[in-house]
Structure formats: structure tokens, C-alpha cells
Coordinates of C-alpha atoms in Angstrom, one line a residue:
X740 CA 0.2 -0.1 0.0
X741 CA 1.1 3.2 -0.9
X742 CA 1.4 6.7 1.1
X743 CA -1.5 7.9 -0.7
X744 CA -3.2 5.0 0.6
X745 CA -2.2 5.7 4.0
X746 CA -3.9 8.5 4.4
X747 CA -7.6 8.7 5.9
X748 CA -10.0 9.5 3.0
X749 CA -12.7 12.4 3.6
X750 CA -16.3 12.5 2.2
X751 CA -19.2 14.7 3.1
X752 CA -22.5 14.4 4.6
X753 CA -25.7 15.7 3.7
X754 CA -25.1 18.6 6.4
X755 CA -21.6 19.4 5.2
X756 CA -20.2 17.5 8.0
X757 CA -16.7 15.6 6.9
X758 CA -17.2 12.3 6.8
X759 CA -13.7 10.1 7.3
X760 CA -13.4 6.8 4.8
X761 CA -11.3 3.9 6.7
X762 CA -8.8 2.7 4.4
X763 CA -10.1 1.0 1.5
X764 CA -9.6 -3.0 2.5
X765 CA -7.6 -5.1 0.5
X766 CA -10.4 -7.4 -1.1
X767 CA -11.8 -4.2 -2.5
X768 CA -14.1 -3.6 -0.4
X769 CA -15.2 -0.2 1.0
X770 CA -15.8 -0.1 4.8
X771 CA -18.9 2.1 6.3
X772 CA -18.3 5.8 6.9
X773 CA -18.3 6.6 10.6
X774 CA -19.2 10.1 11.7
X775 CA -15.9 12.0 13.1
X776 CA -16.7 14.6 16.0
X777 CA -14.9 17.6 16.6
X778 CA -15.9 19.3 13.2
X779 CA -18.2 22.6 13.4
X780 CA -20.9 22.7 10.8
X781 CA -20.8 26.2 10.9
X782 CA -16.9 25.9 9.4
X783 CA -16.3 22.3 8.2
X784 CA -12.5 23.4 7.4
X785 CA -12.0 23.6 10.9
X786 CA -11.2 19.7 11.4
X787 CA -7.9 18.3 11.6
X788 CA -7.5 14.7 10.9
X789 CA -5.6 13.4 14.2
X790 CA -2.4 14.8 15.2
X791 CA -1.3 15.0 11.4
X792 CA -0.2 18.5 10.1
X793 CA -2.2 18.0 6.9
X794 CA -5.7 18.4 5.7
X795 CA -8.4 17.4 3.1
X796 CA -9.1 20.1 0.9
X797 CA -12.0 20.4 -2.1
X798 CA -16.2 20.7 -2.3
X799 CA -18.5 18.2 -1.8
X800 CA -18.8 16.3 -4.9
X801 CA -15.1 16.5 -6.0
X802 CA -14.0 13.2 -6.7
X803 CA -10.6 13.5 -5.6
X804 CA -9.6 15.7 -2.4
X805 CA -6.5 17.3 -2.1
X806 CA -4.3 17.2 1.1
X807 CA -2.9 20.7 2.3
X808 CA -0.1 20.5 4.8
X809 CA -0.5 22.9 7.8
X810 CA 2.0 24.8 10.0
X811 CA 3.2 22.8 13.1
X812 CA 1.9 26.2 15.1
X813 CA -1.5 25.5 14.3
X814 CA -1.6 22.1 15.0
X815 CA -2.2 22.8 18.8
X816 CA -4.7 25.9 18.2
X817 CA -7.0 23.2 16.0
X818 CA -6.3 20.3 18.8
X819 CA -7.8 22.8 21.1
X820 CA -10.9 23.5 19.2
X821 CA -10.2 26.5 18.0
X822 CA -11.4 27.8 14.6
X823 CA -9.4 29.5 12.0
X824 CA -10.6 32.3 10.0
X825 CA -8.0 31.2 7.1
X826 CA -9.9 29.3 4.3
X827 CA -8.5 27.8 1.5
X828 CA -8.3 29.9 -2.1
X829 CA -11.0 27.5 -3.8
X830 CA -13.4 28.4 -1.1
X831 CA -13.0 31.4 -1.3
X832 CA -13.5 32.3 -4.8
X833 CA -16.7 30.3 -4.3
X834 CA -18.1 32.1 -1.9
X835 CA -17.1 35.5 -4.0
X836 CA -19.3 33.8 -7.0
X837 CA -22.2 33.1 -4.6
X838 CA -22.2 36.8 -3.8
X839 CA -23.1 38.1 -7.4
X840 CA -26.3 39.1 -6.9
X841 CA -28.7 37.7 -10.1
X842 CA -30.2 41.2 -11.1
X843 CA -26.6 42.0 -12.1
X844 CA -26.2 39.6 -14.0
X845 CA -29.9 40.3 -15.4
X846 CA -28.5 44.0 -15.7
X847 CA -25.1 43.2 -17.8
X848 CA -27.2 41.1 -20.2
X849 CA -29.8 44.0 -21.1
X850 CA -26.9 46.4 -21.4
X851 CA -25.2 44.7 -23.8
X852 CA -28.2 43.4 -26.0
X853 CA -28.8 47.5 -26.1
X854 CA -25.4 48.1 -26.8
X855 CA -25.7 45.2 -30.0
X856 CA -28.5 46.9 -30.9
X857 CA -27.7 50.6 -31.1
X858 CA -25.1 49.3 -33.0
X859 CA -26.5 47.5 -35.6
X860 CA -29.2 50.1 -36.2
X861 CA -26.1 52.3 -36.8
X862 CA -24.8 50.6 -39.4
X863 CA -28.1 49.7 -41.2
X864 CA -28.2 53.7 -41.1
X865 CA -24.8 53.8 -42.5
X866 CA -25.2 51.7 -45.5
X867 CA -28.6 53.2 -46.4
X868 CA -26.6 56.3 -46.8
X869 CA -24.0 55.2 -48.5
X870 CA -26.4 52.9 -50.7
X871 CA -28.2 56.4 -51.3
X872 CA -25.0 58.6 -52.3
X873 CA -22.8 55.4 -54.0
X874 CA -24.1 53.7 -56.5
X875 CA -23.1 50.2 -56.5
X876 CA -20.4 49.3 -59.4
X877 CA -23.1 47.8 -61.7
X878 CA -24.8 50.7 -61.5
X879 CA -22.3 52.9 -62.5
X880 CA -21.2 50.6 -65.0
X881 CA -25.0 50.9 -66.7
X882 CA -24.9 54.7 -66.6
X883 CA -21.5 54.8 -67.9
X884 CA -22.7 52.8 -70.7
X885 CA -26.2 54.7 -71.2
X886 CA -24.2 57.6 -71.6
X887 CA -21.5 56.7 -74.2
X888 CA -24.7 54.9 -76.3
X889 CA -26.4 58.5 -75.7
X890 CA -23.1 60.2 -77.0
X891 CA -22.2 58.1 -79.8
X892 CA -25.9 58.4 -81.2
X893 CA -25.9 61.8 -80.7
X894 CA -23.0 62.1 -82.7
X895 CA -24.6 60.0 -85.4
X896 CA -28.0 62.1 -85.3
X897 CA -26.2 65.3 -85.9
X898 CA -24.7 64.2 -89.5
X899 CA -27.7 62.3 -90.7
X900 CA -31.7 61.9 -90.6
X901 CA -31.5 58.6 -91.6
X902 CA -31.7 57.0 -88.4
X903 CA -35.1 58.9 -87.6
X904 CA -36.4 58.0 -91.1
X905 CA -36.6 54.1 -90.3
X906 CA -33.2 53.5 -89.8
X907 CA -32.4 50.7 -91.9
X908 CA -28.9 50.1 -92.8
X909 CA -27.4 53.5 -90.8
X910 CA -29.2 52.0 -87.7
X911 CA -27.4 49.1 -88.3
X912 CA -24.1 50.7 -88.5
X913 CA -25.0 52.5 -85.5
X914 CA -25.8 49.4 -83.3
X915 CA -22.7 48.1 -84.4
X916 CA -20.5 50.8 -83.5
X917 CA -22.5 51.0 -80.2
X918 CA -22.6 47.4 -79.1
X919 CA -20.7 45.3 -81.4
X920 CA -17.8 47.1 -82.1
X921 CA -14.8 45.2 -80.1
X922 CA -13.2 48.5 -80.5
X923 CA -15.7 50.1 -78.2
X924 CA -15.1 53.7 -79.1
X925 CA -15.8 56.2 -76.3
X926 CA -15.9 59.9 -76.2
X927 CA -15.0 59.8 -72.6
X928 CA -12.4 58.1 -70.3
X929 CA -8.5 57.6 -70.9
X930 CA -9.0 56.1 -74.6
X931 CA -11.3 58.4 -75.6
X932 CA -11.7 59.6 -79.2
X933 CA -13.0 62.4 -80.6
X934 CA -16.3 62.6 -82.5
X935 CA -14.4 63.1 -86.2
X936 CA -13.3 59.5 -85.2
X937 CA -16.8 58.1 -84.3
X938 CA -18.0 59.5 -87.9
X939 CA -14.9 58.2 -89.7
X940 CA -15.7 54.9 -88.2
X941 CA -19.4 55.0 -88.6
X942 CA -19.1 55.8 -92.2
X943 CA -16.8 53.3 -92.8
X944 CA -19.1 50.6 -91.1
X945 CA -22.0 52.0 -93.3
X946 CA -20.2 52.2 -96.3
X947 CA -19.6 48.6 -96.1
X948 CA -22.9 47.1 -95.1
X949 CA -24.1 49.2 -98.2
X950 CA -21.9 47.9 -100.6
X951 CA -22.6 44.5 -99.1
X952 CA -19.4 43.2 -97.3
X953 CA -19.5 41.3 -94.3
X954 CA -17.4 40.2 -91.2
X955 CA -15.0 37.8 -92.8
X956 CA -11.2 37.1 -92.8
X957 CA -10.7 38.6 -96.1
X958 CA -11.9 41.8 -95.5
X959 CA -11.2 42.8 -92.1
X960 CA -14.2 44.7 -92.4
X961 CA -16.0 45.3 -88.9
X962 CA -13.0 44.4 -87.1
X963 CA -11.5 45.6 -83.6
X964 CA -8.4 46.8 -86.3
X965 CA -8.9 50.6 -87.0
X966 CA -10.7 50.8 -89.8
X967 CA -7.7 52.5 -91.8
X968 CA -6.4 48.9 -91.5
X969 CA -9.6 47.3 -93.1
X970 CA -9.2 45.7 -96.4
X971 CA -9.5 48.7 -99.1
X972 CA -9.3 51.8 -97.4
X973 CA -5.7 53.6 -97.1
X974 CA -5.3 56.4 -95.0
X975 CA -2.8 59.4 -93.8
X976 CA -1.1 57.8 -91.0
X977 CA 1.1 60.9 -90.0
X978 CA -1.8 62.6 -88.3
X979 CA -3.3 62.0 -84.3
X980 CA -6.0 60.3 -85.5
X981 CA -5.3 58.4 -88.7
X982 CA -7.8 59.7 -91.3
X983 CA -9.2 58.0 -94.6
X984 CA -7.3 58.9 -97.7
X985 CA -8.4 56.4 -100.2
X986 CA -10.8 53.6 -100.9
X987 CA -9.7 50.9 -103.4
X988 CA -12.4 48.0 -104.1
X989 CA -12.3 47.8 -107.7
X990 CA -13.6 44.3 -109.0
X991 CA -14.2 43.2 -105.3
X992 CA -17.7 41.7 -106.2
X993 CA -19.5 44.8 -104.5
X994 CA -23.7 44.6 -104.8
X995 CA -25.5 47.6 -103.6
X996 CA -25.4 51.5 -103.2
X997 CA -22.7 54.4 -102.3
X998 CA -24.0 55.8 -99.1
X999 CA -24.6 59.8 -99.4
X1000 CA -22.6 60.0 -96.0
X1001 CA -18.9 58.9 -98.0
X1002 CA -19.0 62.9 -98.4
X1003 CA -18.3 62.9 -94.5
X1004 CA -14.7 61.7 -94.9
X1005 CA -13.8 64.8 -95.4
X1006 CA -9.8 64.0 -96.3
X1007 CA -10.7 61.3 -98.6
X1008 CA -8.8 61.7 -102.2
X1009 CA -9.6 58.8 -103.9
X1010 CA -12.5 56.6 -104.9
X1011 CA -11.9 53.1 -106.6
X1012 CA -14.9 51.1 -107.0
X1013 CA -14.7 50.1 -110.9
X1014 CA -15.7 46.6 -112.1
X1015 CA -18.8 45.9 -109.6
X1016 CA -22.4 45.9 -109.2
X1017 CA -23.1 48.6 -107.8
X1018 CA -26.3 50.4 -108.1
X1019 CA -28.3 53.4 -107.0
X1020 CA -26.8 57.2 -107.8
X1021 CA -23.6 59.1 -107.5
X1022 CA -23.4 60.7 -104.3
X1023 CA -23.5 64.7 -104.4
X1024 CA -22.0 65.1 -101.5
X1025 CA -18.6 64.3 -103.1
X1026 CA -18.8 68.2 -104.0
X1027 CA -18.4 68.8 -100.7
X1028 CA -14.6 67.2 -100.4
X1029 CA -11.9 69.8 -100.0
X1030 CA -8.8 67.2 -101.8
X1031 CA -11.1 64.9 -103.8
X1032 CA -9.2 64.0 -107.2
X1033 CA -9.9 60.3 -108.1
X1034 CA -13.0 58.9 -109.0
X1035 CA -13.4 55.5 -110.7
X1036 CA -17.0 54.0 -111.1
X1037 CA -16.6 52.3 -114.6
X1038 CA -18.6 49.3 -115.2
X1039 CA -21.4 49.5 -112.4
X1040 CA -24.7 49.8 -112.9
X1041 CA -25.2 53.4 -111.6
X1042 CA -28.0 55.5 -112.7
X1043 CA -29.0 59.4 -112.0
X1044 CA -27.3 62.3 -113.6
X1045 CA -23.4 63.3 -113.5
X1046 CA -23.5 65.6 -110.4
X1047 CA -20.6 68.6 -110.2
X1048 CA -17.7 67.3 -108.5
X1049 CA -15.3 69.7 -107.0
X1050 CA -12.3 72.0 -108.6
X1051 CA -9.7 69.7 -107.0
X1052 CA -10.6 66.7 -109.9
X1053 CA -7.9 65.1 -111.7
X1054 CA -9.8 62.0 -113.0
X1055 CA -13.6 60.7 -113.5
X1056 CA -14.1 57.3 -114.9
X1057 CA -17.9 57.0 -114.9
X1058 CA -18.0 54.7 -118.2
X1059 CA -20.2 51.7 -118.8
X1060 CA -23.0 52.6 -116.4
X1061 CA -26.9 53.9 -116.5
X1062 CA -26.1 57.5 -116.3
X1063 CA -28.8 59.7 -117.6
X1064 CA -29.9 63.8 -118.1
X1065 CA -27.6 66.1 -119.7
X1066 CA -24.3 67.3 -118.7
X1067 CA -24.2 70.2 -116.2
X1068 CA -23.8 73.7 -117.2
X1069 CA -20.8 73.8 -114.9
X1070 CA -19.5 69.9 -115.6
X1071 CA -16.3 71.9 -117.2
X1072 CA -16.6 75.3 -115.6
X1073 CA -13.6 77.3 -114.4
X1074 CA -13.6 75.7 -110.9
X1075 CA -12.2 72.1 -112.4
X1076 CA -8.7 73.6 -113.7
X1077 CA -7.0 70.5 -112.8
X1078 CA -9.3 67.8 -114.4
X1079 CA -7.0 66.0 -117.0
X1080 CA -9.2 62.9 -117.9
X1081 CA -12.8 62.5 -117.9
X1082 CA -14.7 59.5 -119.2
X1083 CA -18.4 58.9 -119.2
X1084 CA -18.7 56.8 -122.5
X1085 CA -21.2 54.2 -122.8
X1086 CA -24.1 55.6 -120.5
X1087 CA -27.7 57.3 -121.6
X1088 CA -26.2 60.9 -121.1
X1089 CA -28.2 63.5 -123.0
X1090 CA -28.3 66.9 -124.1
X1091 CA -25.7 69.3 -125.2
X1092 CA -21.8 69.8 -125.0
X1093 CA -21.5 72.8 -123.0
X1094 CA -19.4 75.5 -124.0
X1095 CA -17.6 75.5 -120.8
X1096 CA -15.7 72.4 -122.3
X1097 CA -13.0 75.1 -123.3
X1098 CA -12.3 75.8 -119.8
X1099 CA -10.4 72.8 -119.0
X1100 CA -7.2 74.0 -119.7
X1101 CA -5.5 70.9 -118.4
X1102 CA -7.6 68.3 -119.9
X1103 CA -5.8 65.3 -122.0
X1104 CA -8.4 62.7 -122.3
X1105 CA -12.5 63.5 -122.9
X1106 CA -14.3 60.4 -123.8
X1107 CA -18.3 60.3 -124.1
X1108 CA -18.9 58.1 -126.9
X1109 CA -21.9 55.9 -127.4
X1110 CA -24.2 58.3 -125.3
X1111 CA -27.2 60.4 -126.6
X1112 CA -25.6 64.0 -127.2
X1113 CA -27.4 65.9 -129.4
X1114 CA -25.4 69.7 -130.4
X1115 CA -22.8 70.9 -132.2
X1116 CA -19.3 70.8 -131.1
X1117 CA -18.7 73.8 -129.3
X1118 CA -16.3 75.9 -131.0
X1119 CA -14.6 76.8 -127.3
X1120 CA -12.7 73.3 -127.7
X1121 CA -10.3 75.3 -129.6
X1122 CA -8.9 76.6 -126.3
X1123 CA -7.7 73.4 -125.5
X1124 CA -4.8 73.2 -128.2
X1125 CA -2.2 73.0 -125.6
X1126 CA -3.5 69.6 -124.1
X1127 CA -5.9 67.8 -125.1
X1128 CA -5.1 64.3 -126.8
X1129 CA -7.6 62.2 -126.8
X1130 CA -11.0 63.3 -128.2
X1131 CA -13.8 60.8 -128.4
X1132 CA -17.5 61.9 -128.9
X1133 CA -18.6 59.0 -131.4
X1134 CA -21.8 57.4 -131.3
X1135 CA -23.7 60.1 -130.0
X1136 CA -26.4 62.7 -132.1
X1137 CA -23.9 65.5 -132.7
X1138 CA -24.2 67.4 -135.7
X1139 CA -23.2 70.5 -137.8
X1140 CA -19.5 70.6 -138.9
X1141 CA -16.1 70.4 -137.5
X1142 CA -15.5 73.5 -136.1
X1143 CA -12.5 75.5 -137.8
X1144 CA -10.9 75.7 -134.4
X1145 CA -10.9 72.0 -133.6
X1146 CA -8.2 72.1 -136.1
X1147 CA -5.8 74.0 -134.0
X1148 CA -5.7 71.3 -131.3
X1149 CA -1.7 70.0 -132.6
X1150 CA -1.5 67.6 -129.8
X1151 CA -4.2 65.7 -130.5
X1152 CA -3.1 62.3 -131.1
X1153 CA -7.0 60.9 -131.8
X1154 CA -10.1 61.9 -133.0
X1155 CA -13.1 59.7 -133.1
X1156 CA -16.7 61.5 -134.2
X1157 CA -17.5 58.3 -136.2
X1158 CA -21.4 57.4 -135.7
X1159 CA -23.0 61.1 -135.8
X1160 CA -25.0 63.2 -137.8
X1161 CA -21.9 65.5 -138.7
X1162 CA -21.8 66.9 -142.0
X1163 CA -19.8 69.3 -144.6
X1164 CA -16.6 69.0 -146.5
X1165 CA -13.2 68.0 -144.8
X1166 CA -11.2 71.3 -144.7
X1167 CA -7.4 71.1 -146.0
X1168 CA -6.7 72.3 -142.4
X1169 CA -6.9 69.0 -140.9
X1170 CA -3.3 68.5 -142.2
X1171 CA -2.3 71.0 -139.3
X1172 CA -2.6 68.3 -136.6
X1173 CA 0.8 66.9 -136.9
X1174 CA 0.3 64.6 -134.1
X1175 CA -2.5 62.7 -135.1
X1176 CA -2.2 58.7 -135.3
X1177 CA -6.2 58.0 -136.0
X1178 CA -9.1 59.9 -137.6
X1179 CA -12.4 58.2 -137.4
X1180 CA -14.8 59.9 -139.4
X1181 CA -17.2 57.4 -140.6
X1182 CA -20.7 56.7 -140.7
X1183 CA -21.6 60.6 -140.9
X1184 CA -22.7 62.6 -143.5
X1185 CA -19.4 64.1 -144.8
X1186 CA -19.6 65.2 -148.5
X1187 CA -16.8 66.3 -151.4
X1188 CA -13.1 64.9 -151.6
X1189 CA -10.3 63.5 -149.2
X1190 CA -7.8 66.6 -148.6
X1191 CA -4.6 64.9 -149.8
X1192 CA -3.4 67.1 -147.1
X1193 CA -3.9 64.4 -144.8
X1194 CA -0.4 63.2 -146.1
X1195 CA 1.2 65.9 -143.9
X1196 CA 0.7 64.2 -141.1
X1197 CA 3.5 61.8 -140.4
X1198 CA 2.1 59.7 -137.6
X1199 CA -1.4 58.9 -139.0
X1200 CA -1.8 55.1 -139.1
X1201 CA -5.7 54.7 -139.3
X1202 CA -8.2 56.8 -141.4
X1203 CA -11.9 55.7 -142.0
X1204 CA -14.0 57.6 -144.0
X1205 CA -16.5 55.2 -145.1
X1206 CA -19.9 55.7 -145.0
X1207 CA -20.3 59.0 -145.7
X1208 CA -20.9 61.1 -149.3
X1209 CA -17.4 61.6 -150.0
X1210 CA -16.2 60.6 -153.6
X1211 CA -13.6 61.2 -156.1
X1212 CA -10.0 59.3 -155.6
X1213 CA -7.8 58.6 -152.4
X1214 CA -4.9 60.5 -153.2
X1215 CA -2.1 58.4 -154.8
X1216 CA 0.4 59.5 -152.1
X1217 CA -1.9 57.3 -149.7
X1218 CA -0.9 54.1 -151.6
X1219 CA 2.5 55.0 -152.4
X1220 CA 3.7 52.9 -149.4
X1221 CA 5.2 55.9 -147.4
X1222 CA 2.7 55.2 -144.6
X1223 CA 2.0 51.3 -143.1
X1224 CA -1.9 51.8 -142.6
X1225 CA -3.5 50.3 -139.9
X1226 CA -6.9 51.3 -140.9
X1227 CA -7.8 52.7 -143.9
X1228 CA -11.1 52.4 -144.9
X1229 CA -13.4 54.4 -147.6
X1230 CA -16.9 53.4 -149.5
X1231 CA -14.8 51.8 -152.1
X1232 CA -17.2 48.8 -153.3
X1233 CA -20.1 48.8 -155.8
X1234 CA -22.9 49.6 -154.5
X1235 CA -22.2 52.5 -152.4
X1236 CA -24.2 55.5 -152.4
X1237 CA -21.2 57.5 -152.8
X1238 CA -18.1 55.7 -154.6
X1239 CA -14.5 56.4 -153.6
X1240 CA -11.4 54.4 -155.7
X1241 CA -9.2 53.5 -153.2
X1242 CA -6.4 50.9 -154.3
X1243 CA -4.7 50.9 -150.8
X1244 CA -7.4 50.6 -148.5
X1245 CA -7.6 48.0 -146.0
X1246 CA -11.3 47.5 -145.9
X1247 CA -13.9 48.8 -148.3
X1248 CA -17.9 49.8 -147.4
X1249 CA -20.3 48.3 -148.1
X1250 CA -19.0 44.9 -147.2

């Protein structure tokens, strides 16, 4: 048996008196506890076990009781029945806890609840104020988006009324730039752009929609790339915001119309849309371009009249369309001093050749064959003597005679006046056209003989006189071998209304 087993075991009765348990028997049975005397019920801790200087500590209900050493000086006092006022610390703590009144605990709980309630109310009020003054991120994004949409739409509305007239492709282009364009241009923010850039991108998209282009890899149209990098668009990259200078989509299978808004590309200098299937009219807004120089619409199905072009034009190609109306009086006025090449053959143009044609001081090529022009050749044509090289008004309804001033055009290389209603005789002054290579006069009503002065033209290789009322004999010098003729035709077959004898003609008519 160890030291702890030798100590008396203590327990408590129902009145708080200490009970001593005998040592646990070796057979494991516990003897019946005995009541100890000498312990005060008012102070259960005053009991000392025998003459030992140890005292059991603990409280009722503890399964293990502690043992406290008592100084020798206190043993005699306990033996004489004295009562100590010193109590174990654990019991003092219990007494203190029992001293706390229940109403204090209640007040404490109530106070804590009130504090928590006030705090909750405060935070709720503050959150409500913040919600009123500061929109959530989603609301901010929505507001910014709506503002951007409105700004862009207002810019577009400032340049076109089509959005208010039902939309169509204009609305489609607007919706694209606002909602579908990956570039997401904006008038505000760090990456903001100018209104001119918005207009340029809108017009580019509208143009592509109008001529039937779609978003595919072959054109780059409607891509996130700058519109200057879309196929067919060329720009001036030297400015802060590059501007479109040229649009070249010749032979691209375009189907549709040219939008009038193309005139909003203020820096456009060239528009080449030849050999497509475009219809509609030529936008008169092109006249608003300050530096427009080159227009090629050859081989389409355009209709309507020819607009007046700006004075900056160098070349205009409108041939093989379905253009109608008369040539405007100011078509060749003094506001077009730079024009060098004007072609509008194979249309349905009518009316007169304007007298203003003489104002084209730099014109080199004028081609208007296969139209319905009805007039005489204006005498003002003689003013172009220093520049004009190619004059083709064949296949019209021109009448009258060849004006004498036309023989002053010493730089002329080719004159096509065949298949008209011209009459009169051929002047000997035709020999002044020393640079002439071809003179086509067939299919008119010329009379008289073929002037021999034609042989004074050293470069002449084509000369057609058939289907006229000429007679006589082709000068012998035509057939002396000094000229290798490409075309020399006359009414030199039997059965002609007027017979011309020609031994060296390449073809005689009637066939």
C-alpha cells in the first residue's frame, strides 16, 4: 500500500460534515463511513485529522480531494478546538461567485443587448446613406454605358436624318459601333476619341454594309482593327487620328449602293469602285470634299445624273453605267482647272456639250462615246490646243460641222467622231494636226473629197471615211508605201451610195 493509500479518505454528509473513510480494504470493499466529531458545522474546514499536520481540501462532490500541509504552530490550536479564519483559496472563489446578485447579471445582459442593438441600427442607417449616395459598381457601369451609347448616337444623329426615318443600314451601323464593335470607342475616359473618329468609323461601317461586305477574314471589315487597316481603306498615318484618304475596292464583287455619308470623309482623295455591281446614284456629297481627286466608277449599274464635282478633281471615270440626264453646264467650268481625264462613255447621257468645255485648260482625255448627246461641237474646244490628246465623242447624235477651231489642237493624237450626224466638207487644215495618229470620221454625212493634206501628218496610221458621201479618188500618196496603214477605209466597193476609188484601203464598204 502506497503513501496516498495510508491517508484517511474524506467525504461529506448531507449537512456538510466531514466523513472519514477507512482505508480501502485489500479485498476491494469499502467500509462504512464513520461520523467524526470535533468538526464545526459552521466551519467544516476547521477539522484536522488526528495529530497529522495535513488537511483535506476540496468541495462536496469532488471525486478527488487534495491534501494541504498545515504548519506545526497551527496544529495545537486545532487540537484545542480553536477555529481558524483562514480558508482555502478555492473555497473563497466559490463564496465570491455566490456573492454576485442575480439582478446584476440581468442588468449586464440587458446592457449588452442594448449596445448591440444600437450598433446594428447605426450600421444599417450608414449603409442606407451610402447606398443613396454611392451607386453600386453594376449601377455605375450601367450609367456609363448608357451615357456612352447616348453620346455616340447623338454624334451620328448630327450628321444624318436616316436614323429618324426608319433606320435600315444606318441603324445597323449605329448599333454595330455602339454594341458590337470590339474597339468600343468612347468620347470619354482615358482612351477617348474625337467626334471625327466616331464619324469616320461609323461611315466606314455604313459603307461596308451598303456595298454588301461582311465580317470575314478576307476584308477585315467590322474587325477590332482601326478602320484604316480594313481591306480597301488607306489612311494618312501622320496625323494624331489617322484619316481615310483612299478607298480602293475595284473588282471586289460589291453589290449595293454608295451611301451619301461618304462625303463626310473630309480627307478622302480617291474612290475606286470600278468593275462591281453597284446601283443607285452617285452621291452629290462628293462635291463637299476639299481634296477629292480621283473617282473611278467604271463598269457598274449606276443611274441618275452626273453631279458637279469639286474643282480639285484630276480624273473622273464613269463609263459603262446607266447614267442619264444632260451634262451640267458647270461640268467643265473654271472651278475644275485640274481635270485631266474625264470618261463617261456607254451611258444614256443627253443634251448638249457645254461651251464650258473650253475651260479645261489641263484636259488631256475626253471620252463620251456611245451616249445620246445632241448638239454641235462647241467652238470653245479650240482653247484646249496645248493639252488635249484624246477626243472621243463617237456614237452620239452630234450635228453640224467640225469647227475650224478644232484644227488648232496640234497635240491631238486621236479624234473619234464616227457614227454621228456631222456634215460638211473636210478642211485642208486637217493637215495641221501633226501629231494625229487616228482620225475616225465614218458613219456621218460628210461630202466632197478626201483632202490630200492628210498626208502631211507623219504619224497617221488610222483613217476611216466609209459610210459618208465622199467621192473621188484617194490621193495616190496614200498608196505609195510611205505609210503602213492599220486602218484605211472608204466606200470603195460597188453599190456604195457614193463611190471612192482606193487601191490601198484595208477595207472597202459596203461589205
